[in-house]
Amino acid sequence: MSVLATRAEPLPADRLYLGIMTSPHDPSAAIVRDGQMLALADEERFTRTKHSFGAYPIQAVRYCLEAAGTGLTGVHQIAMPWDVAAYSGGRIEAFYDKMADCYDVDAATRGWLVAAAAGHLSPGQPARLAPARAVSRLRATAVPPIVGPGHPYTHAFQAAYESPFDHCVALVLDGSGDTHCGTVWLREGGELTLLREICMPHSLGWFYAAVTEYLGFASSDGEYTVSTR
Amino acid sequence: MGLASHGRPDPYLDELFARVLLSDDPVEYRLDPRFIHYGPHTYSGRFTDHLPELLGRPPVRAASPSGNGTWTWRRPLSARLSALPAA
């Protein structure tokens, strides 16, 4: 049985929702009300460093809040494209521990796996999910509730609901997101149903990144140079 | 236009990729994790030393000059990579 999050709870529309993308690459923020995006910003536009690898999108968050004329306390919820509950509850870490148990993994590789392969699996990750740095740097007194329906669901939602089709299939082939790297979804009207799933370590995206680096380009950047037929 | 468009199908690369990308039917696939996850990562955090061993050449260094065989290696490999997951 899948542990993948397959739906997001309906929310009151007339509130402010702040989206924060923390990731090894391309951190960003957006703010939404009544289904309308009020502001969107990538951190790299402020840092002037392409992809802003490893950065927290603090300047993007600040820009979005200012554009909406509010502070962090005016936000109803913060949304993140990760399965927040699974990270905070240790389920993600347990998954990768179990994955490592399935193979003959030496200690050095195990350390690499935890520290690098799934960099957001380190014990500090829950703190990274919670925008503690934003709280201090924005001089906020409290953090709004943080929700995250899961990475594959987020990709599928965007693909399916930005399409003009009420009935369609969405294919997500990612490097990795939470525990998954491939999913197939069916959109039927307002419902998004998970049809198929592929879990780590069987990631086409990671293999693509591996060969991209093997060919002398940086991963999460140079893929577009090797691709395109 | 990316490098892949300059490459040509290469049965030898098909054979090598089939050792990484394991597939018993047209839908399901698995990756042998030794090439990405499990093993020494001398050159990159993205692949183990098993990958250059499989491909028979050391990794291309970033900003390698063209004309030394680098591009003639990059093109077919890029083309094969962009043909994933078809074998």
Coordinates of N, CA and C in Angstrom, one line a residue, chain A residues 40-213:
Chain A
L40 N 5.6 36.1 -7.1 CA 6.4 34.9 -7.2 C 7.8 35.4 -7.4
A41 N 8.8 34.7 -6.8 CA 10.2 35.1 -6.9 C 11.1 33.9 -6.7
D42 N 12.1 33.9 -7.5 CA 13.2 32.9 -7.3 C 14.3 33.6 -6.5
E43 N 14.9 32.9 -5.6 CA 16.0 33.5 -4.8 C 17.2 33.9 -5.6
E44 N 17.4 33.2 -6.7 CA 18.6 33.5 -7.5 C 18.5 34.9 -8.1
R45 N 17.3 35.5 -8.2 CA 17.2 36.8 -8.7 C 17.7 37.9 -7.8
F46 N 17.7 37.5 -6.5 CA 18.2 38.4 -5.5 C 19.7 38.1 -5.2
T47 N 20.1 36.8 -5.1 CA 21.5 36.5 -4.8 C 22.4 36.7 -6.0
R48 N 21.8 36.7 -7.2 CA 22.5 36.8 -8.4 C 23.5 35.6 -8.6
T49 N 23.1 34.5 -8.0 CA 23.8 33.3 -8.2 C 22.9 32.2 -8.8
K50 N 23.3 31.8 -10.0 CA 22.4 30.9 -10.7 C 22.0 29.6 -9.9
H51 N 20.7 29.4 -9.8 CA 20.1 28.3 -9.0 C 20.2 28.4 -7.5
S52 N 21.0 29.3 -7.0 CA 21.1 29.5 -5.6 C 21.1 28.2 -4.8
F53 N 22.1 27.4 -5.2 CA 22.1 26.0 -4.6 C 22.3 26.1 -3.1
G54 N 21.4 25.4 -2.4 CA 21.5 25.3 -0.9 C 21.0 26.5 -0.1
A55 N 20.6 27.6 -0.8 CA 20.2 28.8 -0.1 C 18.7 28.7 0.4
Y56 N 18.4 29.4 1.5 CA 17.0 29.5 1.9 C 16.4 30.7 1.2
P57 N 15.2 30.6 0.7 CA 14.7 31.7 -0.1 C 14.2 32.9 0.7
I58 N 15.0 33.4 1.6 CA 14.6 34.4 2.5 C 14.2 35.7 1.8
Q59 N 15.0 36.1 0.8 CA 14.7 37.3 0.1 C 13.5 37.2 -0.8
A60 N 13.3 36.0 -1.3 CA 12.1 35.8 -2.1 C 10.8 35.8 -1.2
V61 N 11.0 35.3 0.0 CA 9.8 35.3 0.9 C 9.5 36.8 1.3
R62 N 10.6 37.5 1.6 CA 10.4 38.9 1.9 C 9.7 39.7 0.8
Y63 N 10.2 39.4 -0.4 CA 9.6 40.1 -1.6 C 8.1 39.8 -1.7
C64 N 7.8 38.5 -1.5 CA 6.4 38.1 -1.7 C 5.5 38.8 -0.6
L65 N 6.0 38.7 0.6 CA 5.2 39.3 1.7 C 5.0 40.8 1.5
E66 N 6.0 41.5 1.1 CA 5.9 42.9 0.8 C 4.9 43.2 -0.3
A67 N 5.0 42.4 -1.4 CA 4.1 42.6 -2.5 C 2.6 42.4 -2.1
A68 N 2.4 41.5 -1.1 CA 1.1 41.3 -0.6 C 0.7 42.3 0.5
G69 N 1.6 43.1 0.9 CA 1.3 44.1 1.9 C 1.1 43.4 3.3
T70 N 1.8 42.4 3.6 CA 1.6 41.7 4.9 C 3.0 41.2 5.5
G71 N 2.9 40.7 6.6 CA 4.0 40.0 7.2 C 3.7 38.5 7.4
L72 N 4.6 37.8 8.0 CA 4.4 36.4 8.2 C 3.2 36.1 9.0
T73 N 2.9 36.9 9.9 CA 1.7 36.7 10.8 C 0.4 36.9 10.0
G74 N 0.4 37.5 8.9 CA -0.8 37.7 8.1 C -1.0 36.5 7.1
V75 N -0.2 35.5 7.2 CA -0.3 34.4 6.3 C -1.1 33.3 7.0
H76 N -2.1 32.7 6.3 CA -2.9 31.7 6.9 C -2.2 30.4 7.0
Q77 N -1.5 30.0 6.0 CA -0.7 28.8 6.0 C 0.5 28.9 5.1
I78 N 1.5 28.2 5.4 CA 2.7 28.1 4.5 C 2.6 26.7 3.9
A79 N 2.8 26.7 2.6 CA 2.8 25.4 1.8 C 4.1 25.1 1.3
M80 N 4.5 23.9 1.4 CA 5.8 23.5 0.9 C 5.7 22.2 0.0
P81 N 6.5 22.1 -1.0 CA 6.3 21.0 -2.0 C 6.9 19.7 -1.5
W82 N 6.8 19.4 -0.2 CA 7.4 18.2 0.4 C 6.4 17.6 1.3
D83 N 6.5 16.3 1.6 CA 5.6 15.7 2.6 C 6.1 16.0 4.0
V84 N 5.6 17.2 4.4 CA 6.2 17.7 5.7 C 6.0 16.8 6.9
A85 N 4.8 16.2 7.0 CA 4.6 15.3 8.1 C 5.6 14.1 8.1
A86 N 5.9 13.6 6.9 CA 6.8 12.4 6.8 C 8.2 12.8 7.2
Y87 N 8.6 14.0 6.9 CA 10.0 14.4 7.3 C 10.0 14.6 8.8
S88 N 9.0 15.3 9.3 CA 9.0 15.7 10.7 C 8.8 14.4 11.6
G89 N 8.1 13.4 11.1 CA 7.8 12.2 11.8 C 8.8 11.1 11.6
G90 N 9.8 11.3 10.8 CA 10.9 10.4 10.7 C 10.6 9.3 9.6
R91 N 9.5 9.4 8.9 CA 9.2 8.4 7.9 C 10.1 8.4 6.7
I92 N 10.5 9.6 6.3 CA 11.4 9.7 5.2 C 12.8 9.1 5.6
E93 N 13.3 9.4 6.7 CA 14.6 8.9 7.1 C 14.5 7.4 7.3
A94 N 13.4 6.8 7.8 CA 13.3 5.4 7.9 C 13.2 4.7 6.5
F95 N 12.6 5.4 5.6 CA 12.6 4.8 4.2 C 14.0 4.6 3.7
Y96 N 14.8 5.7 3.8 CA 16.1 5.6 3.2 C 17.0 4.7 4.0
D97 N 16.8 4.6 5.3 CA 17.6 3.6 6.0 C 17.2 2.2 5.5
K98 N 16.0 2.0 5.3 CA 15.5 0.6 4.8 C 16.1 0.4 3.4
M99 N 16.1 1.4 2.6 CA 16.6 1.2 1.3 C 18.1 0.8 1.3
A100 N 18.8 1.4 2.2 CA 20.2 1.1 2.3 C 20.4 -0.3 2.8
D101 N 19.4 -0.8 3.6 CA 19.5 -2.2 4.1 C 19.3 -3.2 3.0
C102 N 18.7 -2.8 1.9 CA 18.4 -3.7 0.8 C 19.6 -4.1 0.0
Y103 N 20.7 -3.3 0.2 CA 21.9 -3.5 -0.7 C 23.1 -3.6 0.2
D104 N 24.2 -4.1 -0.4 CA 25.4 -4.3 0.4 C 26.1 -2.9 0.4
V105 N 25.8 -2.2 1.4 CA 26.3 -0.8 1.5 C 27.3 -0.6 2.5
D106 N 28.5 -0.1 2.1 CA 29.6 0.1 3.1 C 29.3 1.4 3.9
A107 N 30.1 1.6 4.9 CA 29.8 2.7 5.8 C 30.0 4.0 5.1
A108 N 31.0 4.1 4.3 CA 31.2 5.4 3.6 C 30.1 5.7 2.7
T109 N 29.5 4.7 2.0 CA 28.4 5.0 1.1 C 27.2 5.4 1.9
R110 N 27.0 4.7 3.0 CA 25.8 5.0 3.8 C 25.9 6.5 4.3
G111 N 27.1 6.9 4.7 CA 27.3 8.3 5.1 C 27.0 9.2 3.9
W112 N 27.4 8.9 2.7 CA 27.2 9.7 1.6 C 25.7 9.7 1.3
L113 N 25.1 8.6 1.4 CA 23.6 8.5 1.1 C 22.8 9.5 2.0
V114 N 23.2 9.5 3.2 CA 22.4 10.3 4.2 C 22.8 11.8 3.9
A115 N 24.1 12.1 3.8 CA 24.5 13.5 3.7 C 24.3 14.1 2.3
A116 N 24.5 13.3 1.3 CA 24.5 13.9 -0.1 C 23.3 13.4 -0.9
A117 N 23.1 12.1 -1.0 CA 22.2 11.6 -1.9 C 20.8 12.1 -1.6
A118 N 20.5 12.2 -0.4 CA 19.2 12.7 0.0 C 19.5 13.8 1.0
G119 N 20.1 14.9 0.6 CA 20.6 15.9 1.5 C 19.6 16.4 2.4
H120 N 18.3 16.3 2.0 CA 17.3 16.8 2.9 C 16.8 15.7 3.8
L121 N 17.6 14.7 4.0 CA 17.3 13.7 5.0 C 18.0 13.8 6.3
S122 N 18.9 14.8 6.3 CA 19.7 14.9 7.6 C 18.8 15.3 8.7
P123 N 19.3 15.0 9.9 CA 18.4 15.4 11.1 C 18.0 16.8 11.1
G124 N 18.8 17.7 10.5 CA 18.4 19.1 10.5 C 17.3 19.5 9.5
Q125 N 16.8 18.5 8.8 CA 15.8 18.8 7.8 C 14.5 19.3 8.3
P126 N 14.0 18.8 9.4 CA 12.7 19.3 9.9 C 12.9 20.8 10.2
A127 N 14.1 21.2 10.7 CA 14.3 22.6 11.0 C 14.3 23.4 9.7
R128 N 14.8 22.8 8.7 CA 14.9 23.5 7.4 C 13.5 23.6 6.8
L129 N 12.7 22.6 7.0 CA 11.3 22.7 6.5 C 10.6 23.9 7.3
A130 N 10.8 23.9 8.5 CA 10.2 25.0 9.3 C 11.0 26.3 9.1
P131 N 10.4 27.3 8.7 CA 11.2 28.5 8.3 C 11.7 29.3 9.5
A132 N 12.4 28.6 10.3 CA 12.9 29.3 11.5 C 13.8 30.5 11.2
R133 N 14.6 30.3 10.1 CA 15.4 31.5 9.7 C 14.6 32.6 9.3
A134 N 13.5 32.3 8.6 CA 12.6 33.4 8.1 C 12.0 34.1 9.3
V135 N 11.7 33.3 10.4 CA 11.1 33.9 11.6 C 12.0 34.9 12.2
S136 N 13.3 34.6 12.3 CA 14.2 35.5 12.9 C 14.5 36.7 12.0
R137 N 14.7 36.4 10.7 CA 15.1 37.5 9.8 C 14.0 38.4 9.5
L138 N 12.7 37.9 9.6 CA 11.6 38.7 9.3 C 11.0 39.3 10.6
R139 N 11.7 39.0 11.7 CA 11.3 39.5 13.0 C 9.8 39.2 13.3
A140 N 9.5 38.0 12.8 CA 8.1 37.5 13.1 C 8.1 36.9 14.5
T141 N 6.9 36.8 15.1 CA 6.8 36.3 16.4 C 6.3 34.8 16.4
A142 N 5.7 34.5 15.3 CA 5.1 33.1 15.2 C 5.2 32.6 13.7
V143 N 5.1 31.3 13.6 CA 5.1 30.7 12.2 C 3.7 30.2 11.9
P144 N 3.1 30.6 10.8 CA 1.8 30.0 10.5 C 2.0 28.5 10.3
P145 N 0.9 27.7 10.3 CA 0.9 26.3 10.1 C 1.6 26.0 8.8
I146 N 2.4 24.9 8.8 CA 3.1 24.5 7.5 C 2.4 23.2 7.0
V147 N 2.1 23.2 5.8 CA 1.5 22.0 5.2 C 2.3 21.6 3.9
G148 N 2.2 20.4 3.6 CA 3.0 19.9 2.4 C 2.4 18.6 2.0
P149 N 1.7 18.6 0.8 CA 1.0 17.4 0.4 C 1.9 16.3 -0.2
G150 N 3.2 16.6 -0.4 CA 4.1 15.7 -1.0 C 4.6 16.1 -2.3
H151 N 5.8 15.8 -2.6 CA 6.5 16.3 -3.8 C 5.8 15.8 -5.1
P152 N 5.6 14.5 -5.2 CA 5.0 14.0 -6.5 C 3.6 14.6 -6.7
Y153 N 2.9 14.6 -5.7 CA 1.5 15.2 -5.8 C 1.6 16.6 -6.3
T154 N 2.5 17.4 -5.8 CA 2.7 18.8 -6.2 C 3.0 18.9 -7.6
H155 N 3.9 18.1 -8.1 CA 4.2 18.1 -9.6 C 3.0 17.8 -10.4
A156 N 2.3 16.7 -10.0 CA 1.2 16.2 -10.7 C 0.1 17.2 -10.7
F157 N -0.2 17.8 -9.6 CA -1.2 18.8 -9.5 C -1.0 20.0 -10.5
Q158 N 0.3 20.4 -10.5 CA 0.6 21.5 -11.4 C 0.4 21.1 -12.8
A159 N 0.9 19.9 -13.2 CA 0.7 19.5 -14.6 C -0.7 19.3 -15.0
A160 N -1.5 18.6 -14.1 CA -2.8 18.3 -14.5 C -3.8 19.5 -14.5
Y161 N -3.6 20.3 -13.5 CA -4.6 21.4 -13.4 C -4.2 22.7 -14.2
E162 N -3.0 22.7 -14.7 CA -2.6 23.8 -15.6 C -2.9 23.3 -17.0
S163 N -3.2 22.1 -17.2 CA -3.6 21.6 -18.6 C -5.0 22.0 -18.8
P164 N -5.4 22.0 -20.1 CA -6.8 22.4 -20.5 C -7.7 21.2 -20.4
F165 N -7.3 20.1 -19.9 CA -8.1 18.8 -20.0 C -8.7 18.5 -18.6
D166 N -9.9 18.2 -18.6 CA -10.6 17.7 -17.3 C -10.3 16.3 -17.1
H167 N -10.0 15.5 -18.1 CA -9.7 14.1 -18.0 C -8.3 13.9 -18.7
C168 N -7.3 13.6 -17.9 CA -6.0 13.4 -18.5 C -5.1 12.6 -17.5
V169 N -4.0 12.2 -18.1 CA -3.0 11.5 -17.3 C -1.7 12.4 -17.1
A170 N -1.2 12.4 -15.9 CA 0.0 13.2 -15.6 C 1.1 12.3 -15.2
L171 N 2.2 12.4 -15.9 CA 3.4 11.6 -15.6 C 4.5 12.4 -15.0
V172 N 4.9 12.0 -13.8 CA 6.0 12.7 -13.1 C 7.2 11.9 -13.0
L173 N 8.3 12.3 -13.7 CA 9.6 11.6 -13.6 C 10.6 12.6 -13.0
D174 N 10.8 12.4 -11.8 CA 11.6 13.4 -11.0 C 13.0 12.8 -10.7
G175 N 13.9 13.6 -10.2 CA 15.1 13.0 -9.7 C 14.7 12.3 -8.4
S176 N 14.3 13.0 -7.4 CA 13.7 12.3 -6.3 C 12.9 13.4 -5.6
G177 N 11.8 13.0 -5.0 CA 10.9 13.9 -4.2 C 10.3 13.1 -3.1
D178 N 10.7 13.4 -1.9 CA 10.4 12.6 -0.7 C 10.9 11.1 -0.9
T179 N 10.1 10.2 -1.1 CA 10.6 8.8 -1.3 C 10.4 8.3 -2.8
H180 N 9.9 9.2 -3.6 CA 9.5 8.7 -5.0 C 10.3 9.4 -6.0
C181 N 10.4 8.7 -7.2 CA 11.0 9.3 -8.4 C 10.2 9.2 -9.6
G182 N 9.1 8.5 -9.6 CA 8.2 8.3 -10.7 C 6.8 8.0 -10.3
T183 N 5.9 8.8 -10.8 CA 4.4 8.5 -10.5 C 3.6 8.8 -11.8
V184 N 2.5 8.1 -11.8 CA 1.5 8.3 -12.9 C 0.2 8.6 -12.2
W185 N -0.5 9.7 -12.7 CA -1.7 10.1 -12.0 C -2.8 10.3 -13.1
L186 N -4.1 10.1 -12.6 CA -5.2 10.3 -13.5 C -6.0 11.5 -12.9
R187 N -6.2 12.5 -13.8 CA -7.1 13.6 -13.4 C -8.5 13.4 -14.0
E188 N -9.5 13.3 -13.1 CA -10.9 13.3 -13.5 C -11.6 14.4 -12.8
G189 N -11.8 15.5 -13.5 CA -12.4 16.7 -12.9 C -11.5 17.2 -11.8
G190 N -12.1 17.2 -10.6 CA -11.4 17.7 -9.5 C -10.6 16.7 -8.7
E191 N -10.6 15.4 -9.2 CA -9.9 14.3 -8.5 C -8.6 14.0 -9.2
L192 N -7.6 13.8 -8.4 CA -6.3 13.3 -8.9 C -6.0 12.0 -8.2
T193 N -5.9 11.0 -9.0 CA -5.8 9.6 -8.5 C -4.4 9.0 -8.8
L194 N -3.7 8.5 -7.9 CA -2.4 7.8 -8.1 C -2.6 6.5 -8.8
L195 N -2.0 6.3 -10.0 CA -2.1 5.0 -10.7 C -0.9 4.1 -10.5
R196 N 0.3 4.7 -10.7 CA 1.5 3.9 -10.6 C 2.5 4.7 -9.8
E197 N 3.5 4.0 -9.2 CA 4.5 4.7 -8.5 C 5.8 3.9 -8.5
I198 N 6.9 4.7 -8.6 CA 8.3 4.1 -8.6 C 9.0 4.8 -7.5
C199 N 9.6 4.1 -6.6 CA 10.3 4.6 -5.5 C 11.8 4.7 -5.7
M200 N 12.5 5.5 -4.9 CA 14.0 5.5 -4.9 C 14.4 4.1 -4.6
P201 N 15.5 3.6 -5.1 CA 16.6 4.3 -5.9 C 16.4 4.3 -7.4
H202 N 15.3 3.9 -7.9 CA 15.1 3.6 -9.4 C 14.8 4.9 -10.1
S203 N 15.6 5.9 -10.0 CA 15.3 7.2 -10.6 C 16.0 7.5 -11.9
L204 N 15.2 7.6 -12.9 CA 15.7 8.0 -14.2 C 16.3 9.4 -14.1
G205 N 15.7 10.3 -13.3 CA 16.3 11.6 -13.2 C 17.7 11.6 -12.6
W206 N 17.9 10.8 -11.6 CA 19.2 10.7 -11.0 C 20.2 10.1 -12.0
F207 N 19.8 9.2 -12.8 CA 20.7 8.6 -13.8 C 21.0 9.7 -14.8
Y208 N 20.0 10.5 -15.2 CA 20.3 11.6 -16.1 C 21.3 12.6 -15.5
A209 N 21.1 12.9 -14.2 CA 22.1 13.8 -13.6 C 23.5 13.2 -13.5
A210 N 23.5 11.9 -13.3 CA 24.8 11.2 -13.2 C 25.6 11.3 -14.5
V211 N 24.9 11.0 -15.6 CA 25.6 11.1 -16.9 C 25.9 12.5 -17.3
T212 N 25.0 13.4 -16.9 CA 25.3 14.9 -17.1 C 26.6 15.3 -16.4
E213 N 26.8 14.8 -15.2 CA 28.1 15.2 -14.5 C 29.2 14.4 -15.1

